[in-house]
Each structure stands twice: as C-alpha cells, then as structure tokens.
Amino acid sequence: MLDQILETKKEEIKQLIIPENEGLPHRSFLQALAKPNRRLALIAEVKKASPSKGLIKPDFHPVTIAKAYERGGADCLSVLTDTPYFQGKKEYLTEVKKAVNLPVLRKDFIINSKQIIEAKHIGADAVLLIGEALEPALLKELYIHAEEIGLDVLVEVHDQHHLEQVLKVIKPKILGVNNRNLKTFETNIHQLSGMISTIPQDTLLVSESGIYTNNDLDLVQQFGANAVLVGESLMRKEDQTIAIKELFGEPVYE
C-alpha cells in the first residue's frame, strides 16, 4: 500500500501548481508540544478515512471537528490532505487554520520540495516526513528546506532500522514513532519501548496510532513519549470535545 501511495504522489506532483499564499499566521508546532495543556501533549487528527479502516467519519465537517478539538484542549491539529487514500483535501487544512488558534500539521506523503512550499502556502505550520517513504539523503534535504521556510517537521519512523537511518543524517527536533506498520497496517502500541534507548534525550517524542484509552496514554508515557497523535479513536466519537476529555480521564461535565 505504501508503495502504491508513493506512486500516486509522484503523479500528483507532476500536476502540482502552488497556490497564492493567503498570508495566514504562523504558529510554532514545536513550542505548542513542548508546553502542553496536559501531562502529554495531544496532536488531534482531522481525518475522514484511511486505507486500513475505510470510512471513519461519514458526517465529516473539518472546521466543526477542529473547533471541538480546540475546546477540548488539544495542543496541535493534524489535517489529512491526501485525497485518493484518506479522502482529505488541501482546502480542509486552510479552512481549519482560519477557524482555530492552534498550530496545524499537514499530514500527507511528502516526497518533493514542491509539496513543502505548497504546505506553507496553504497554511501549514508543520509537515510530516516519513522515514519509510524517503531515502535518508532526501529526507535530510526536505527537512532542511522545511526549516528554512519556517515550518516545523515531524519526522516519523516505525522501526529501529529506519530510526537509525534517519539519525545518521539528521537529529529531528520532533520524532514520531508510528505504532502502525505502514506496509501491513498491523498496530503495536509497544513499538516505542524497544526503540527509546536509541533516541536522543532532548528529542520531543510522539507516539502515533493505536491509542484509544487513558491506559494507552499511561503506557506510552512510561515508554518515554512526550506527546501522542490520535485520530481514529477521537474521530469515531460524536463529540470530539468530550472524546478528548474521556481519553485523558477527565470529567466530561464540570
């Protein structure tokens, strides 16, 4: 599936036209995660569907969801902009950025500098770079480019091999460990535990995927996570503000 997605991205890039910059305000993704509202920072994901789970939120209104996340105390947002596989849109990110006061990550499969420039123009504060999708030299090039134009970067890896490959070329300020294997879609919430000894101590560490309960939060925090990226478990709930409170074990009604 990952290979198929990357081939689709190559075709998309051939047709890519960079939009006019809307002059949207920049917000620091890194700072928001470093000073979380709770014990763990939360990147709440605005996601309609995925290749592994299919349609997650049939009644999908990205701005409404983003505002509910903000009310629930999310620190940052992640917005899917891939259309063929996740039913996302670039316009969703711009609409969300205009509607909330939180930093926004462009969640997509970025393999070319044009996509980074585009991310800046549509209002993203940060971009995702996936270790499994990029050769180390290209990942480094894209990482440097993103930082040069003022974007934060969430570098994502799934396993020890790709972590070591990444660390040979850059020392990411924000590192995400994806508990889901992008080739098989199998999820293991313990993924981080076997990798923590290799990760530089001053790296802000995000556990991604497969997080559903307060016990899951406790577990990944024990493994060393500073933040979590949560999408499906929040998106499946009717009210995303309540969903966040339930995830963190907080009173829903005060």
PDB file of N, CA and C in Angstrom, residues 139-193:
ATOM      1  N   LEU A 139      15.312  12.772   2.729  1.00  0.00           N
ATOM      2  CA  LEU A 139      14.666  13.203   3.966  1.00  0.00           C
ATOM      3  C   LEU A 139      15.413  14.395   4.567  1.00  0.00           C
ATOM      4  N   LYS A 140      16.721  14.301   4.595  1.00  0.00           N
ATOM      5  CA  LYS A 140      17.534  15.414   5.121  1.00  0.00           C
ATOM      6  C   LYS A 140      17.319  16.686   4.310  1.00  0.00           C
ATOM      7  N   GLU A 141      17.304  16.551   2.994  1.00  0.00           N
ATOM      8  CA  GLU A 141      17.113  17.705   2.109  1.00  0.00           C
ATOM      9  C   GLU A 141      15.750  18.369   2.354  1.00  0.00           C
ATOM     10  N   LEU A 142      14.708  17.550   2.471  1.00  0.00           N
ATOM     11  CA  LEU A 142      13.369  18.083   2.696  1.00  0.00           C
ATOM     12  C   LEU A 142      13.236  18.696   4.085  1.00  0.00           C
ATOM     13  N   TYR A 143      13.869  18.073   5.059  1.00  0.00           N
ATOM     14  CA  TYR A 143      13.851  18.576   6.440  1.00  0.00           C
ATOM     15  C   TYR A 143      14.476  19.971   6.505  1.00  0.00           C
ATOM     16  N   ILE A 144      15.638  20.112   5.893  1.00  0.00           N
ATOM     17  CA  ILE A 144      16.339  21.400   5.895  1.00  0.00           C
ATOM     18  C   ILE A 144      15.509  22.455   5.165  1.00  0.00           C
ATOM     19  N   HIS A 145      14.935  22.073   4.043  1.00  0.00           N
ATOM     20  CA  HIS A 145      14.124  23.010   3.265  1.00  0.00           C
ATOM     21  C   HIS A 145      12.928  23.503   4.084  1.00  0.00           C
ATOM     22  N   ALA A 146      12.249  22.571   4.746  1.00  0.00           N
ATOM     23  CA  ALA A 146      11.085  22.943   5.560  1.00  0.00           C
ATOM     24  C   ALA A 146      11.483  23.930   6.653  1.00  0.00           C
ATOM     25  N   GLU A 147      12.564  23.644   7.344  1.00  0.00           N
ATOM     26  CA  GLU A 147      13.001  24.544   8.418  1.00  0.00           C
ATOM     27  C   GLU A 147      13.420  25.909   7.867  1.00  0.00           C
ATOM     28  N   GLU A 148      14.026  25.917   6.695  1.00  0.00           N
ATOM     29  CA  GLU A 148      14.464  27.185   6.086  1.00  0.00           C
ATOM     30  C   GLU A 148      13.294  28.108   5.774  1.00  0.00           C
ATOM     31  N   ILE A 149      12.145  27.523   5.452  1.00  0.00           N
ATOM     32  CA  ILE A 149      10.983  28.377   5.138  1.00  0.00           C
ATOM     33  C   ILE A 149      10.042  28.531   6.342  1.00  0.00           C
ATOM     34  N   GLY A 150      10.518  28.102   7.511  1.00  0.00           N
ATOM     35  CA  GLY A 150       9.788  28.393   8.744  1.00  0.00           C
ATOM     36  C   GLY A 150       8.792  27.349   9.191  1.00  0.00           C
ATOM     37  N   LEU A 151       8.889  26.133   8.655  1.00  0.00           N
ATOM     38  CA  LEU A 151       7.981  25.069   9.072  1.00  0.00           C
ATOM     39  C   LEU A 151       8.676  24.136  10.063  1.00  0.00           C
ATOM     40  N   ASP A 152       7.931  23.673  11.057  1.00  0.00           N
ATOM     41  CA  ASP A 152       8.421  22.592  11.904  1.00  0.00           C
ATOM     42  C   ASP A 152       8.236  21.275  11.157  1.00  0.00           C
ATOM     43  N   VAL A 153       8.959  20.256  11.612  1.00  0.00           N
ATOM     44  CA  VAL A 153       8.917  18.958  10.933  1.00  0.00           C
ATOM     45  C   VAL A 153       8.703  17.848  11.955  1.00  0.00           C
ATOM     46  N   LEU A 154       7.691  17.035  11.707  1.00  0.00           N
ATOM     47  CA  LEU A 154       7.516  15.791  12.453  1.00  0.00           C
ATOM     48  C   LEU A 154       8.094  14.673  11.599  1.00  0.00           C
ATOM     49  N   VAL A 155       9.219  14.123  12.045  1.00  0.00           N
ATOM     50  CA  VAL A 155       9.838  13.006  11.330  1.00  0.00           C
ATOM     51  C   VAL A 155       9.296  11.714  11.930  1.00  0.00           C
ATOM     52  N   GLU A 156       8.747  10.872  11.082  1.00  0.00           N
ATOM     53  CA  GLU A 156       8.102   9.646  11.553  1.00  0.00           C
ATOM     54  C   GLU A 156       8.888   8.413  11.135  1.00  0.00           C
ATOM     55  N   VAL A 157       9.032   7.483  12.081  1.00  0.00           N
ATOM     56  CA  VAL A 157       9.614   6.171  11.779  1.00  0.00           C
ATOM     57  C   VAL A 157       8.739   5.111  12.432  1.00  0.00           C
ATOM     58  N   HIS A 158       8.887   3.888  11.966  1.00  0.00           N
ATOM     59  CA  HIS A 158       8.140   2.790  12.588  1.00  0.00           C
ATOM     60  C   HIS A 158       9.058   1.822  13.319  1.00  0.00           C
ATOM     61  N   ASP A 159      10.247   1.604  12.781  1.00  0.00           N
ATOM     62  CA  ASP A 159      11.093   0.568  13.378  1.00  0.00           C
ATOM     63  C   ASP A 159      12.512   1.057  13.625  1.00  0.00           C
ATOM     64  N   GLN A 160      13.289   0.216  14.263  1.00  0.00           N
ATOM     65  CA  GLN A 160      14.653   0.559  14.662  1.00  0.00           C
ATOM     66  C   GLN A 160      15.542   0.844  13.453  1.00  0.00           C
ATOM     67  N   HIS A 161      15.371   0.069  12.407  1.00  0.00           N
ATOM     68  CA  HIS A 161      16.198   0.250  11.208  1.00  0.00           C
ATOM     69  C   HIS A 161      16.038   1.656  10.635  1.00  0.00           C
ATOM     70  N   HIS A 162      14.804   2.078  10.445  1.00  0.00           N
ATOM     71  CA  HIS A 162      14.584   3.396   9.851  1.00  0.00           C
ATOM     72  C   HIS A 162      14.958   4.513  10.824  1.00  0.00           C
ATOM     73  N   LEU A 163      14.809   4.274  12.116  1.00  0.00           N
ATOM     74  CA  LEU A 163      15.268   5.244  13.101  1.00  0.00           C
ATOM     75  C   LEU A 163      16.772   5.478  12.962  1.00  0.00           C
ATOM     76  N   GLU A 164      17.517   4.406  12.872  1.00  0.00           N
ATOM     77  CA  GLU A 164      18.976   4.525  12.742  1.00  0.00           C
ATOM     78  C   GLU A 164      19.367   5.209  11.436  1.00  0.00           C
ATOM     79  N   GLN A 165      18.633   4.913  10.367  1.00  0.00           N
ATOM     80  CA  GLN A 165      18.903   5.558   9.081  1.00  0.00           C
ATOM     81  C   GLN A 165      18.687   7.071   9.171  1.00  0.00           C
ATOM     82  N   VAL A 166      17.602   7.471   9.833  1.00  0.00           N
ATOM     83  CA  VAL A 166      17.299   8.894   9.997  1.00  0.00           C
ATOM     84  C   VAL A 166      18.367   9.578  10.837  1.00  0.00           C
ATOM     85  N   LEU A 167      18.732   8.951  11.951  1.00  0.00           N
ATOM     86  CA  LEU A 167      19.677   9.585  12.887  1.00  0.00           C
ATOM     87  C   LEU A 167      21.080   9.722  12.293  1.00  0.00           C
ATOM     88  N   LYS A 168      21.352   8.995  11.234  1.00  0.00           N
ATOM     89  CA  LYS A 168      22.650   9.146  10.555  1.00  0.00           C
ATOM     90  C   LYS A 168      22.739  10.474   9.811  1.00  0.00           C
ATOM     91  N   VAL A 169      21.597  11.021   9.410  1.00  0.00           N
ATOM     92  CA  VAL A 169      21.630  12.219   8.561  1.00  0.00           C
ATOM     93  C   VAL A 169      21.110  13.478   9.264  1.00  0.00           C
ATOM     94  N   ILE A 170      20.172  13.326  10.225  1.00  0.00           N
ATOM     95  CA  ILE A 170      19.655  14.485  10.954  1.00  0.00           C
ATOM     96  C   ILE A 170      19.328  14.078  12.383  1.00  0.00           C
ATOM     97  N   LYS A 171      19.201  15.103  13.220  1.00  0.00           N
ATOM     98  CA  LYS A 171      18.710  14.883  14.583  1.00  0.00           C
ATOM     99  C   LYS A 171      17.387  15.631  14.688  1.00  0.00           C
ATOM    100  N   PRO A 172      16.261  14.955  14.469  1.00  0.00           N
ATOM    101  CA  PRO A 172      14.975  15.653  14.433  1.00  0.00           C
ATOM    102  C   PRO A 172      14.622  16.269  15.786  1.00  0.00           C
ATOM    103  N   LYS A 173      14.036  17.459  15.739  1.00  0.00           N
ATOM    104  CA  LYS A 173      13.556  18.082  16.977  1.00  0.00           C
ATOM    105  C   LYS A 173      12.291  17.380  17.466  1.00  0.00           C
ATOM    106  N   ILE A 174      11.474  16.920  16.516  1.00  0.00           N
ATOM    107  CA  ILE A 174      10.247  16.183  16.845  1.00  0.00           C
ATOM    108  C   ILE A 174      10.307  14.845  16.109  1.00  0.00           C
ATOM    109  N   LEU A 175      10.212  13.761  16.854  1.00  0.00           N
ATOM    110  CA  LEU A 175      10.257  12.424  16.261  1.00  0.00           C
ATOM    111  C   LEU A 175       8.983  11.676  16.611  1.00  0.00           C
ATOM    112  N   GLY A 176       8.308  11.170  15.603  1.00  0.00           N
ATOM    113  CA  GLY A 176       7.122  10.355  15.824  1.00  0.00           C
ATOM    114  C   GLY A 176       7.447   8.892  15.595  1.00  0.00           C
ATOM    115  N   VAL A 177       7.015   8.048  16.517  1.00  0.00           N
ATOM    116  CA  VAL A 177       7.116   6.600  16.316  1.00  0.00           C
ATOM    117  C   VAL A 177       5.711   6.097  16.017  1.00  0.00           C
ATOM    118  N   ASN A 178       5.524   5.626  14.796  1.00  0.00           N
ATOM    119  CA  ASN A 178       4.210   5.152  14.362  1.00  0.00           C
ATOM    120  C   ASN A 178       4.026   3.708  14.824  1.00  0.00           C
ATOM    121  N   ASN A 179       3.035   3.499  15.660  1.00  0.00           N
ATOM    122  CA  ASN A 179       2.757   2.143  16.150  1.00  0.00           C
ATOM    123  C   ASN A 179       2.158   1.250  15.070  1.00  0.00           C
ATOM    124  N   ARG A 180       1.777   1.860  13.952  1.00  0.00           N
ATOM    125  CA  ARG A 180       1.206   1.088  12.838  1.00  0.00           C
ATOM    126  C   ARG A 180       2.264   0.877  11.760  1.00  0.00           C
ATOM    127  N   ASN A 181       2.450  -0.366  11.365  1.00  0.00           N
ATOM    128  CA  ASN A 181       3.332  -0.716  10.262  1.00  0.00           C
ATOM    129  C   ASN A 181       2.655  -0.293   8.953  1.00  0.00           C
ATOM    130  N   LEU A 182       3.274   0.614   8.205  1.00  0.00           N
ATOM    131  CA  LEU A 182       2.640   1.155   7.003  1.00  0.00           C
ATOM    132  C   LEU A 182       2.573   0.145   5.856  1.00  0.00           C
ATOM    133  N   LYS A 183       3.289  -0.955   5.986  1.00  0.00           N
ATOM    134  CA  LYS A 183       3.233  -1.966   4.929  1.00  0.00           C
ATOM    135  C   LYS A 183       2.157  -3.019   5.213  1.00  0.00           C
ATOM    136  N   THR A 184       1.968  -3.371   6.492  1.00  0.00           N
ATOM    137  CA  THR A 184       0.996  -4.411   6.833  1.00  0.00           C
ATOM    138  C   THR A 184      -0.240  -3.852   7.542  1.00  0.00           C
ATOM    139  N   PHE A 185      -0.145  -2.616   8.040  1.00  0.00           N
ATOM    140  CA  PHE A 185      -1.195  -1.936   8.825  1.00  0.00           C
ATOM    141  C   PHE A 185      -1.425  -2.575  10.192  1.00  0.00           C
ATOM    142  N   GLU A 186      -0.551  -3.490  10.602  1.00  0.00           N
ATOM    143  CA  GLU A 186      -0.641  -4.046  11.951  1.00  0.00           C
ATOM    144  C   GLU A 186      -0.183  -2.984  12.957  1.00  0.00           C
ATOM    145  N   THR A 187      -0.853  -2.958  14.125  1.00  0.00           N
ATOM    146  CA  THR A 187      -0.564  -1.943  15.139  1.00  0.00           C
ATOM    147  C   THR A 187      -0.060  -2.599  16.415  1.00  0.00           C
ATOM    148  N   ASN A 188       1.010  -2.023  16.972  1.00  0.00           N
ATOM    149  CA  ASN A 188       1.584  -2.498  18.228  1.00  0.00           C
ATOM    150  C   ASN A 188       1.932  -1.280  19.083  1.00  0.00           C
ATOM    151  N   ILE A 189       1.145  -1.043  20.119  1.00  0.00           N
ATOM    152  CA  ILE A 189       1.321   0.159  20.928  1.00  0.00           C
ATOM    153  C   ILE A 189       2.628   0.131  21.740  1.00  0.00           C
ATOM    154  N   HIS A 190       3.271  -1.033  21.794  1.00  0.00           N
ATOM    155  CA  HIS A 190       4.553  -1.157  22.497  1.00  0.00           C
ATOM    156  C   HIS A 190       5.737  -0.809  21.595  1.00  0.00           C
ATOM    157  N   GLN A 191       5.471  -0.357  20.379  1.00  0.00           N
ATOM    158  CA  GLN A 191       6.526  -0.147  19.396  1.00  0.00           C
ATOM    159  C   GLN A 191       7.664   0.728  19.927  1.00  0.00           C
ATOM    160  N   LEU A 192       7.308   1.771  20.655  1.00  0.00           N
ATOM    161  CA  LEU A 192       8.299   2.729  21.157  1.00  0.00           C
ATOM    162  C   LEU A 192       9.244   2.122  22.189  1.00  0.00           C
ATOM    163  N   SER A 193       8.744   1.148  22.954  1.00  0.00           N
ATOM    164  CA  SER A 193       9.511   0.652  24.098  1.00  0.00           C
ATOM    165  C   SER A 193      10.864   0.067  23.693  1.00  0.00           C
TER     166      SER A 193
END
